[in-house]
CSV table of C-alpha atoms and ligand atoms in Angstrom, one decimal:
chain,number,residue,atom,x,y,z
A,8,MET,CA,-0.2,0.4,-0.1
A,9,ARG,CA,0.8,3.6,-0.7
A,10,GLU,CA,1.2,5.9,2.0
A,11,GLY,CA,-1.3,8.2,-0.3
A,12,ASP,CA,-4.1,4.9,0.2
A,13,ARG,CA,-3.8,4.6,3.6
A,14,PRO,CA,-7.8,6.2,4.7
A,15,ARG,CA,-7.3,9.7,5.6
A,16,ASP,CA,-9.3,12.2,7.4
A,17,LEU,CA,-10.7,14.9,4.6
A,18,LEU,CA,-9.3,17.4,5.7
A,19,GLU,CA,-6.2,16.2,5.1
A,20,LEU,CA,-7.4,16.3,1.5
A,21,ILE,CA,-7.0,20.2,1.4
A,22,GLY,CA,-4.6,21.1,-0.4
A,23,ASP,CA,-1.6,19.2,-3.3
A,24,THR,CA,-4.6,19.8,-6.2
A,25,PRO,CA,-3.6,18.8,-9.9
A,26,LEU,CA,-1.8,20.6,-12.4
A,27,VAL,CA,-3.8,20.4,-15.8
A,28,GLY,CA,-1.7,21.6,-18.7
A,29,LEU,CA,-4.2,22.8,-21.9
A,30,ARG,CA,-4.3,21.4,-24.6
A,31,VAL,CA,-6.5,22.3,-26.6
A,32,LEU,CA,-7.3,26.2,-26.1
A,33,ALA,CA,-3.2,26.6,-25.3
A,34,ALA,CA,-3.0,25.1,-28.9
A,35,GLY,CA,-0.2,26.8,-30.9
A,36,LEU,CA,0.9,28.8,-28.4
A,37,PRO,CA,4.1,29.9,-27.5
A,38,ASN,CA,4.0,29.0,-23.4
A,39,PRO,CA,2.0,25.9,-22.1
A,40,VAL,CA,-0.8,27.1,-20.1
A,41,LEU,CA,-1.7,25.3,-17.0
A,42,VAL,CA,-4.3,25.7,-14.1
A,43,LYS,CA,-4.4,24.5,-10.7
A,44,CYS,CA,-7.7,22.3,-10.3
A,45,GLU,CA,-8.4,23.7,-7.2
A,46,HIS,CA,-12.4,22.8,-7.8
A,47,LEU,CA,-11.5,19.6,-7.2
A,48,ASN,CA,-10.3,20.2,-3.6
A,49,PRO,CA,-13.1,18.5,-1.3
A,50,GLY,CA,-15.8,21.6,-1.3
A,51,GLY,CA,-15.0,22.3,-4.4
A,52,SER,CA,-12.7,25.0,-4.9
A,53,VAL,CA,-9.7,27.3,-3.7
A,54,LYS,CA,-11.7,28.3,-0.8
A,55,ASP,CA,-10.9,25.4,1.3
A,56,ARG,CA,-7.0,25.7,1.6
A,57,ILE,CA,-7.8,29.4,4.0
A,58,ALA,CA,-10.9,27.9,6.0
A,59,LYS,CA,-8.8,25.1,7.2
A,60,ALA,CA,-5.7,27.4,7.6
A,61,ILE,CA,-8.1,30.3,9.2
A,62,LEU,CA,-10.0,28.0,11.6
A,63,GLU,CA,-6.9,26.1,12.3
A,64,ASP,CA,-5.0,30.3,12.9
A,65,ALA,CA,-7.8,30.8,15.1
A,66,GLU,CA,-7.6,28.1,17.6
A,67,ALA,CA,-4.0,28.2,17.9
A,68,ARG,CA,-4.4,32.2,18.9
A,69,GLY,CA,-7.2,30.3,21.7
A,70,LEU,CA,-10.2,32.8,19.9
A,71,LEU,CA,-12.4,29.4,19.6
A,72,ARG,CA,-13.5,27.0,21.4
A,73,PRO,CA,-15.8,23.9,20.8
A,74,GLY,CA,-19.3,25.3,20.4
A,75,ALA,CA,-18.4,28.3,19.2
A,76,THR,CA,-20.5,30.3,16.7
A,77,VAL,CA,-18.5,31.3,12.8
A,78,VAL,CA,-19.5,34.0,11.5
A,79,GLU,CA,-17.8,35.0,7.7
A,80,ALA,CA,-19.2,37.1,4.1
A,81,THR,CA,-18.9,35.1,2.1
A,82,ALA,CA,-19.7,34.9,-2.5
A,83,GLY,CA,-20.3,31.9,-1.0
A,84,ASN,CA,-16.9,29.5,-1.8
A,85,THR,CA,-15.5,30.4,1.4
A,86,GLY,CA,-18.4,29.2,3.3
A,87,ILE,CA,-18.6,25.2,2.1
A,88,GLY,CA,-14.9,25.0,2.7
A,89,LEU,CA,-15.7,26.8,6.9
A,90,ALA,CA,-19.0,25.2,6.4
A,91,LEU,CA,-16.6,21.3,6.1
A,92,VAL,CA,-14.5,22.1,8.4
A,93,CYS,CA,-17.3,23.7,10.6
A,94,ALA,CA,-18.8,20.3,10.3
A,95,ARG,CA,-16.2,18.1,11.4
A,96,ARG,CA,-14.9,20.1,14.5
A,97,GLY,CA,-18.3,21.0,15.7
A,98,TYR,CA,-18.4,25.6,15.2
A,99,ARG,CA,-21.3,27.1,14.6
A,100,LEU,CA,-21.8,28.6,11.2
A,101,CYS,CA,-23.4,32.4,9.7
A,102,CYS,CA,-23.0,33.1,6.4
A,103,VAL,CA,-23.7,36.5,5.5
A,104,MET,CA,-24.1,36.2,1.2
A,105,PRO,CA,-24.7,39.7,-1.4
A,106,ALA,CA,-28.2,38.7,-2.9
A,107,LYS,CA,-26.3,38.3,-6.4
A,108,MET,CA,-24.8,35.1,-5.2
A,109,SER,CA,-26.1,31.5,-7.5
A,110,GLU,CA,-28.9,29.9,-5.5
A,111,ASP,CA,-26.7,26.8,-6.1
A,112,LYS,CA,-24.2,28.6,-3.6
A,113,ARG,CA,-26.9,29.3,-1.1
A,114,ALA,CA,-28.7,25.2,-1.6
A,115,ALA,CA,-25.7,24.1,-0.6
A,116,LEU,CA,-24.6,25.8,2.5
A,117,ARG,CA,-27.5,25.0,3.8
A,118,ALA,CA,-27.3,21.6,3.0
A,119,LEU,CA,-23.8,21.7,4.6
A,120,GLY,CA,-25.8,22.4,7.4
A,121,ALA,CA,-24.6,26.9,8.0
A,122,GLU,CA,-27.7,29.3,8.7
A,123,LEU,CA,-28.1,32.3,5.7
A,124,VAL,CA,-28.1,35.8,6.0
A,125,ILE,CA,-28.7,37.6,2.2
A,126,ALA,CA,-27.6,40.5,2.4
A,127,PRO,CA,-28.9,43.4,-0.1
A,128,ASN,CA,-25.9,44.1,-3.7
A,129,GLU,CA,-24.7,47.0,-2.2
A,130,PRO,CA,-20.8,48.6,-2.3
A,131,PRO,CA,-18.5,48.6,0.2
A,132,SER,CA,-19.3,51.6,1.6
A,133,HIS,CA,-23.3,51.0,2.2
A,134,PRO,CA,-23.4,49.1,5.8
A,135,ASP,CA,-25.8,46.6,4.4
A,136,ASN,CA,-22.7,45.4,2.3
A,137,PHE,CA,-22.5,41.6,3.2
A,138,GLN,CA,-18.9,42.4,4.7
A,139,ASN,CA,-20.7,45.7,6.8
A,140,VAL,CA,-23.1,42.8,8.3
A,141,ALA,CA,-21.2,40.2,8.8
A,142,ARG,CA,-18.9,42.7,11.3
A,143,ARG,CA,-21.9,43.6,12.9
A,144,MET,CA,-23.3,40.1,13.6
A,145,ALA,CA,-19.9,39.6,15.2
A,146,GLU,CA,-19.4,42.6,16.9
A,147,GLU,CA,-23.1,42.2,18.6
A,148,HIS,CA,-23.1,38.1,19.4
A,149,GLY,CA,-19.9,37.7,20.4
A,150,TRP,CA,-19.1,35.9,17.1
A,151,PHE,CA,-15.3,34.8,15.3
A,152,LEU,CA,-14.7,37.0,12.1
A,153,THR,CA,-13.1,35.1,9.7
A,154,ASP,CA,-12.4,38.3,7.3
A,155,GLN,CA,-11.0,37.0,5.1
A,156,PHE,CA,-11.1,39.8,3.4
A,157,ALA,CA,-7.5,41.0,6.0
A,158,ASN,CA,-7.2,38.0,7.7
A,159,GLN,CA,-3.3,37.0,6.9
A,160,ALA,CA,-3.6,33.6,7.2
A,161,ASN,CA,-5.7,33.4,3.6
A,162,VAL,CA,-2.7,34.8,2.3
A,163,ALA,CA,-0.4,33.0,4.6
A,164,VAL,CA,-1.3,29.3,3.3
A,165,HIS,CA,-1.4,30.2,-0.9
A,166,GLU,CA,2.4,31.1,0.2
A,167,ALA,CA,2.7,28.2,2.1
A,168,THR,CA,0.9,25.4,-0.4
A,169,THR,CA,-0.4,26.8,-3.2
A,170,GLY,CA,2.8,28.3,-4.9
A,171,PRO,CA,5.3,26.0,-3.2
A,172,GLU,CA,2.9,23.0,-5.0
A,173,ILE,CA,2.9,25.1,-8.7
A,174,LEU,CA,6.9,25.3,-8.3
A,175,ALA,CA,7.5,21.7,-8.1
A,176,GLN,CA,5.3,20.9,-10.2
A,177,CYS,CA,6.5,23.0,-13.2
A,178,GLY,CA,9.8,22.0,-11.9
A,179,GLY,CA,11.2,25.2,-11.5
A,180,ARG,CA,10.5,26.9,-14.2
A,181,VAL,CA,7.0,29.4,-14.3
A,182,GLY,CA,7.3,32.0,-16.5
A,183,ALA,CA,3.9,34.3,-15.3
A,184,PHE,CA,0.7,33.4,-13.0
A,185,VAL,CA,-2.4,35.0,-13.0
A,186,ALA,CA,-5.3,34.8,-11.2
A,187,GLY,CA,-8.4,37.5,-10.2
A,188,ALA,CA,-8.6,38.8,-7.0
A,189,GLY,CA,-11.5,38.0,-4.3
A,190,THR,CA,-10.2,39.2,-1.9
A,191,GLY,CA,-7.1,38.8,-3.2
A,192,GLY,CA,-5.3,35.8,-1.4
A,193,THR,CA,-4.9,33.7,-3.6
A,194,ILE,CA,-2.2,36.0,-5.4
A,195,SER,CA,-1.0,38.0,-3.3
A,196,GLY,CA,0.5,34.8,-1.2
A,197,VAL,CA,1.3,32.4,-4.9
A,198,GLY,CA,3.1,36.0,-6.2
A,199,ARG,CA,4.7,37.0,-2.9
A,200,PHE,CA,6.5,32.8,-2.6
A,201,LEU,CA,7.2,33.0,-6.9
A,202,LYS,CA,8.8,36.6,-7.0
A,203,ARG,CA,10.7,34.8,-4.2
A,204,ARG,CA,12.4,32.1,-5.8
A,205,LEU,CA,12.1,33.2,-9.8
A,206,PRO,CA,12.9,37.3,-9.4
A,207,GLY,CA,12.2,37.4,-13.8
A,208,VAL,CA,8.7,35.7,-13.4
A,209,GLN,CA,5.5,38.2,-14.2
A,210,ILE,CA,2.7,38.0,-11.4
A,211,VAL,CA,-0.5,38.9,-13.5
A,212,LEU,CA,-4.1,40.4,-12.4
A,213,ALA,CA,-7.0,39.4,-14.1
A,214,ASP,CA,-10.3,41.4,-13.1
A,215,PRO,CA,-13.4,41.5,-14.5
A,216,GLU,CA,-14.3,44.9,-17.0
A,217,GLY,CA,-16.6,46.5,-14.3
A,218,SER,CA,-14.2,45.9,-11.2
A,219,GLY,CA,-11.9,48.6,-10.4
A,220,LEU,CA,-9.0,46.9,-8.8
A,221,ALA,CA,-7.3,47.2,-12.7
A,222,HIS,CA,-6.8,51.3,-12.6
A,223,TRP,CA,-5.9,50.6,-9.0
A,224,VAL,CA,-3.2,48.3,-9.7
A,225,ARG,CA,-2.1,50.7,-12.7
A,226,THR,CA,-2.5,54.0,-11.4
A,227,GLY,CA,-3.2,53.6,-7.0
A,228,GLU,CA,-6.4,54.6,-7.5
A,229,VAL,CA,-9.4,52.2,-7.5
A,230,GLY,CA,-11.0,53.4,-11.4
A,231,PRO,CA,-15.0,53.8,-11.5
A,232,GLY,CA,-17.1,51.1,-10.5
A,233,ALA,CA,-19.7,49.2,-13.3
A,234,SER,CA,-21.5,46.2,-13.1
A,235,TYR,CA,-19.9,42.7,-14.1
A,236,LEU,CA,-22.2,39.4,-13.1
A,237,VAL,CA,-19.0,36.5,-13.1
A,238,GLU,CA,-19.1,35.6,-9.4
A,239,GLY,CA,-16.1,35.8,-6.9
A,240,ILE,CA,-13.2,38.4,-8.7
A,241,GLY,CA,-13.4,41.9,-8.5
A,242,SER,CA,-14.5,45.2,-6.5
A,243,SER,CA,-14.6,48.4,-6.1
A,244,ALA,CA,-12.8,48.5,-3.1
A,245,VAL,CA,-9.3,47.2,-2.9
A,246,PRO,CA,-9.1,44.7,-0.2
A,247,SER,CA,-6.2,44.6,2.4
A,248,ASN,CA,-5.2,40.8,1.8
A,249,LEU,CA,-4.7,41.8,-2.0
A,250,HIS,CA,-1.1,43.1,-2.5
A,251,ARG,CA,-0.5,45.8,-5.4
A,252,GLU,CA,2.9,45.2,-5.1
A,253,VAL,CA,3.3,41.5,-6.2
A,254,ILE,CA,2.0,42.2,-9.5
A,255,ASP,CA,3.2,43.3,-12.8
A,256,ALA,CA,0.6,43.9,-15.6
A,257,VAL,CA,-3.1,43.5,-15.3
A,258,GLU,CA,-5.8,42.2,-18.2
A,259,VAL,CA,-9.1,42.8,-18.2
A,260,VAL,CA,-12.2,40.5,-19.2
A,261,SER,CA,-15.5,41.2,-20.3
A,262,ASP,CA,-18.0,39.3,-18.9
A,263,ASP,CA,-18.9,37.6,-22.2
A,264,ASP,CA,-15.0,36.5,-22.7
A,265,SER,CA,-15.1,35.2,-19.1
A,266,TYR,CA,-18.5,32.5,-19.5
A,267,ALA,CA,-17.3,31.4,-23.6
A,268,THR,CA,-14.2,30.6,-22.0
A,269,ALA,CA,-15.8,28.7,-19.1
A,270,ARG,CA,-17.7,26.7,-21.3
A,271,ARG,CA,-15.0,25.5,-23.2
A,272,LEU,CA,-13.4,24.4,-20.5
A,273,ILE,CA,-15.8,22.7,-19.4
A,274,ALA,CA,-16.7,21.1,-23.4
A,275,GLU,CA,-13.3,20.8,-25.0
A,276,GLU,CA,-11.2,20.4,-21.9
A,277,GLY,CA,-13.1,18.5,-19.7
A,278,LEU,CA,-12.2,21.1,-16.2
A,279,LEU,CA,-15.8,21.1,-14.6
A,280,VAL,CA,-15.1,24.7,-13.6
A,281,GLY,CA,-17.3,27.9,-12.5
A,282,GLY,CA,-17.2,31.6,-14.5
A,283,SER,CA,-13.8,32.8,-12.5
A,284,ALA,CA,-11.9,30.1,-14.1
A,285,GLY,CA,-12.5,31.2,-17.7
A,286,THR,CA,-11.9,35.1,-16.8
A,287,ASN,CA,-8.3,33.8,-15.7
A,288,VAL,CA,-7.4,31.7,-18.5
A,289,ALA,CA,-8.8,34.2,-20.9
A,290,ALA,CA,-5.8,36.0,-19.5
A,291,ALA,CA,-3.3,34.0,-19.4
A,292,LEU,CA,-3.7,32.5,-23.0
A,293,ARG,CA,-3.3,36.4,-23.3
A,294,VAL,CA,-0.3,35.6,-21.3
A,295,ALA,CA,1.1,33.2,-23.0
A,296,ALA,CA,1.2,34.1,-26.8
A,297,ARG,CA,3.7,37.4,-25.7
A,298,ASP,CA,7.6,36.4,-26.6
A,299,ASP,CA,8.2,38.5,-23.5
A,300,VAL,CA,7.1,35.2,-21.4
A,301,ASP,CA,9.6,32.5,-20.6
A,302,GLY,CA,8.1,29.7,-19.1
A,303,PRO,CA,4.9,27.8,-18.8
A,304,VAL,CA,1.9,30.6,-18.0
A,305,VAL,CA,-0.3,29.1,-14.9
A,306,THR,CA,-3.5,30.1,-13.1
A,307,ILE,CA,-5.9,28.8,-10.9
A,308,GLY,CA,-8.9,26.8,-11.7
A,309,CYS,CA,-11.0,28.1,-9.1
A,310,ASP,CA,-14.5,26.2,-8.4
A,311,SER,CA,-16.6,23.9,-9.8
A,312,TRP,CA,-19.3,24.1,-11.8
A,313,ASP,CA,-21.9,22.5,-10.0
A,314,ARG,CA,-21.9,25.7,-7.9
A,315,TYR,CA,-23.4,27.6,-11.6
A,316,LEU,CA,-25.4,24.9,-13.1
A,317,SER,CA,-29.0,26.8,-12.7
A,318,GLN,CA,-27.4,30.2,-14.6
A,319,GLU,CA,-28.1,31.8,-18.0
A,320,TRP,CA,-24.4,30.9,-18.9
A,321,LEU,CA,-23.8,27.2,-18.6
A,322,ARG,CA,-27.9,26.3,-18.7
A,323,GLY,CA,-27.7,27.4,-22.1
A,324,ALA,CA,-24.4,26.0,-23.3
A,325,SER,CA,-25.8,22.4,-24.5
A,326,ALA,CA,-29.4,23.8,-26.4
A,327,CYS,CA,-29.8,21.1,-29.7
A,328,ARG,CA,-30.1,23.6,-32.3
B,785,PMP,N1,-13.0,32.6,-7.9
B,785,PMP,C1,-14.6,32.0,-7.5
B,785,PMP,C2,-15.8,31.9,-7.8
B,785,PMP,C3,-13.7,32.8,-5.9
B,785,PMP,O1,-15.1,32.8,-5.3
B,785,PMP,C4,-12.8,33.6,-5.5
B,785,PMP,C5,-12.5,34.3,-4.4
B,785,PMP,N2,-14.0,34.8,-3.7
B,785,PMP,C6,-12.1,33.6,-6.4
B,785,PMP,C7,-11.6,33.3,-7.4
B,785,PMP,C8,-10.6,34.7,-5.6
B,785,PMP,O2,-10.1,34.2,-4.9
B,785,PMP,P1,-9.3,34.7,-3.3
B,785,PMP,O3,-10.1,35.4,-2.6
B,785,PMP,O4,-7.9,34.4,-3.0
B,785,PMP,O5,-8.4,36.4,-4.3
């Protein structure tokens, strides 16, 4: 029996995700495009890593006792990751979600035993914005606020695990790393690790058209926000876990391009991912086409398609004509 074949605790299965090359979408490009399959984590997203890391960090700091309540402002995926960890560790979980998030994500959280509060789609400056609602509830009830947008355990776990895994899986050579930013944890942690090890690597933010972050990377000022549909990435405010100094360039991707790319990832590559992976790969394909990149372009398959099955961009994909 190999070491990996022994019975494992579910939480041990978080991380060490495969890296898969795009055979069809990247055909003919001067650099390969490789997708880190975070959607294959037990909870179906990159957020399993931070859910486990944030709760273990809080336990180590004595902030969480058995039976405690954890409150989280989530686009869905962190909530699902937290629900898995909370169920196994005996914590109660309350998730505050913006109204725009899919019904599939809500159903998944309820099935996992989380309590849901739906907040209106308001900007971060508004008191009813989902993050402000979660903070208020934590203060009023003395609950543990995971605070994924500012909690340093988020960036730290990507620096300690996702970054080293990518470097090892690429045999020590990475031309560029491309990712969108929700909390900024993935791009900041992986970027920080790779820059330290490979000074020539390019770290590229994939930002939805309408998000203010692209303008911020270029100028230091958050750009004017507009609405867009892709879930989980982009913002009209800069989270403290997004570190500008590790980002070298930005690619702005429209909803149409993100969703068309996500549908191709599913249908032509067999990667069963959600819309933000489409944003990432659309940007990564552009970066891989450039001749100033030397080596594979790595990006993230952030979450699983199962949380978007009722959404128009995925539902209409296979209609017979
Ligand atoms: N894609 C999806 C679907 C997400 O939910 C998130 C996290 N909000 C991300 C990408 C971005 O990850 P990060 O928070 O590490 O920037």
